[in-house]
CSV table of C-alpha atoms in Angstrom, one decimal:
chain,number,residue,atom,x,y,z
P,1,ARG,CA,89.7,-214.9,32.6
P,2,SER,CA,93.0,-216.8,32.5
P,3,ARG,CA,96.6,-215.9,31.3
P,4,HIS,CA,98.9,-218.1,30.5
P,5,CYS,CA,102.7,-216.9,30.3
P,6,CYS,CA,104.1,-219.2,30.1
P,7,ALA,CA,107.3,-219.6,27.2
P,8,THR,CA,105.9,-223.0,25.8
P,9,ARG,CA,103.6,-225.0,26.3
P,10,GLU,CA,106.1,-227.7,28.8
P,11,SER,CA,106.3,-225.2,30.9
P,12,TRP,CA,102.6,-224.3,31.0
P,13,LEU,CA,101.8,-227.9,31.7
P,14,LEU,CA,104.4,-228.0,34.3
P,15,GLN,CA,102.4,-225.2,36.1
P,16,LEU,CA,99.5,-227.1,35.8
P,17,ARG,CA,100.5,-230.3,37.2
P,18,HIS,CA,100.9,-228.1,40.6
P,19,THR,CA,97.2,-227.4,40.4
P,20,ARG,CA,94.5,-230.4,41.6
P,21,ARG,CA,91.5,-229.2,39.4
P,22,SER,CA,93.9,-229.3,36.2
P,23,ALA,CA,93.7,-232.5,36.1
P,24,ARG,CA,90.2,-232.8,35.9
P,25,HIS,CA,90.3,-230.9,32.6
P,26,PHE,CA,90.9,-232.3,28.8
P,27,MET,CA,93.2,-230.1,27.3
P,28,GLN,CA,93.5,-229.6,23.5
P,29,THR,CA,96.8,-227.3,21.6
P,30,SER,CA,96.9,-226.3,18.0
P,31,PRO,CA,101.2,-226.7,16.5
P,32,ARG,CA,103.3,-223.8,17.2
P,33,PRO,CA,106.1,-223.3,14.2
P,34,GLY,CA,108.7,-225.6,15.0
P,35,GLN,CA,107.9,-227.0,17.9
P,36,PRO,CA,107.1,-230.6,18.2
P,37,GLU,CA,104.2,-232.8,19.0
P,38,LEU,CA,103.0,-232.3,22.0
P,39,HIS,CA,102.4,-235.5,25.0
P,40,PHE,CA,100.7,-234.9,27.8
P,41,PRO,CA,102.5,-235.9,31.2
P,42,ALA,CA,99.9,-238.2,33.3
P,43,PRO,CA,97.6,-237.9,34.6
P,44,PHE,CA,96.4,-234.7,32.1
P,45,ARG,CA,94.5,-235.6,29.1
P,46,GLY,CA,94.7,-233.9,25.3
P,47,ARG,CA,94.9,-233.7,21.4
P,48,MET,CA,97.1,-232.2,19.2
P,49,LEU,CA,94.9,-230.5,17.0
P,50,GLN,CA,95.3,-230.8,13.1
P,51,GLY,CA,95.5,-228.3,10.5
P,52,PHE,CA,97.9,-226.0,9.7
P,53,PRO,CA,100.0,-224.4,12.3
P,54,LEU,CA,99.4,-220.5,13.7
P,55,GLY,CA,102.0,-218.1,11.9
P,56,VAL,CA,100.8,-216.1,15.8
P,57,SER,CA,100.7,-216.0,18.9
P,58,SER,CA,98.5,-214.8,21.5
P,59,SER,CA,100.9,-213.1,22.9
P,60,GLN,CA,101.5,-211.2,19.9
P,61,ILE,CA,98.3,-209.9,19.5
P,62,ARG,CA,97.4,-209.2,23.1
P,63,ALA,CA,101.2,-206.9,22.7
P,64,ARG,CA,99.5,-205.5,18.9
P,65,VAL,CA,96.5,-204.5,20.7
P,66,ARG,CA,98.1,-202.4,24.0
P,67,ALA,CA,100.6,-200.6,21.2
P,68,GLY,CA,96.9,-200.0,19.2
P,69,LEU,CA,97.8,-201.5,16.2
P,70,PRO,CA,95.6,-203.3,14.1
P,71,VAL,CA,94.7,-207.1,14.6
P,72,ASP,CA,92.2,-206.7,12.5
P,73,SER,CA,94.3,-209.4,8.9
P,74,LEU,CA,95.5,-211.8,12.0
P,75,VAL,CA,92.0,-212.5,13.9
P,76,PRO,CA,87.6,-213.7,12.7
P,77,ALA,CA,86.5,-210.1,11.9
P,78,ALA,CA,84.4,-210.8,14.8
P,79,VAL,CA,87.0,-212.2,17.3
P,80,ALA,CA,88.6,-208.5,16.3
P,81,GLU,CA,85.6,-206.6,17.2
P,82,ALA,CA,84.8,-208.7,20.1
P,83,ILE,CA,87.9,-207.6,21.6
P,84,ARG,CA,87.6,-204.1,20.5
P,85,GLY,CA,84.5,-204.0,22.1
P,86,ALA,CA,85.0,-205.5,25.6
P,87,GLY,CA,88.4,-203.2,25.1
P,88,LEU,CA,90.2,-206.1,26.2
P,89,TYR,CA,94.2,-206.2,25.8
P,90,ARG,CA,94.9,-202.3,26.7
P,91,GLY,CA,96.4,-202.7,29.2
């Protein structure tokens, strides 16, 4: 399980640049409120997903789970159940 702790997608991509293996993967990113469309630097390949930007980040979801707060209104029911069932993000 990989965790990306970077503040922006751009800094995340810069970190990936140093990993040879990453250049072979096709990445997808979803729009975030207030951020411009991401352009993948060479040699990375990917696309920006279309649709409504998510109003919550995965970091916020993990923080809520660690704090013992519900995430049922933020993720699909099956995802909330999987998080609870596997004990994910509890620290």
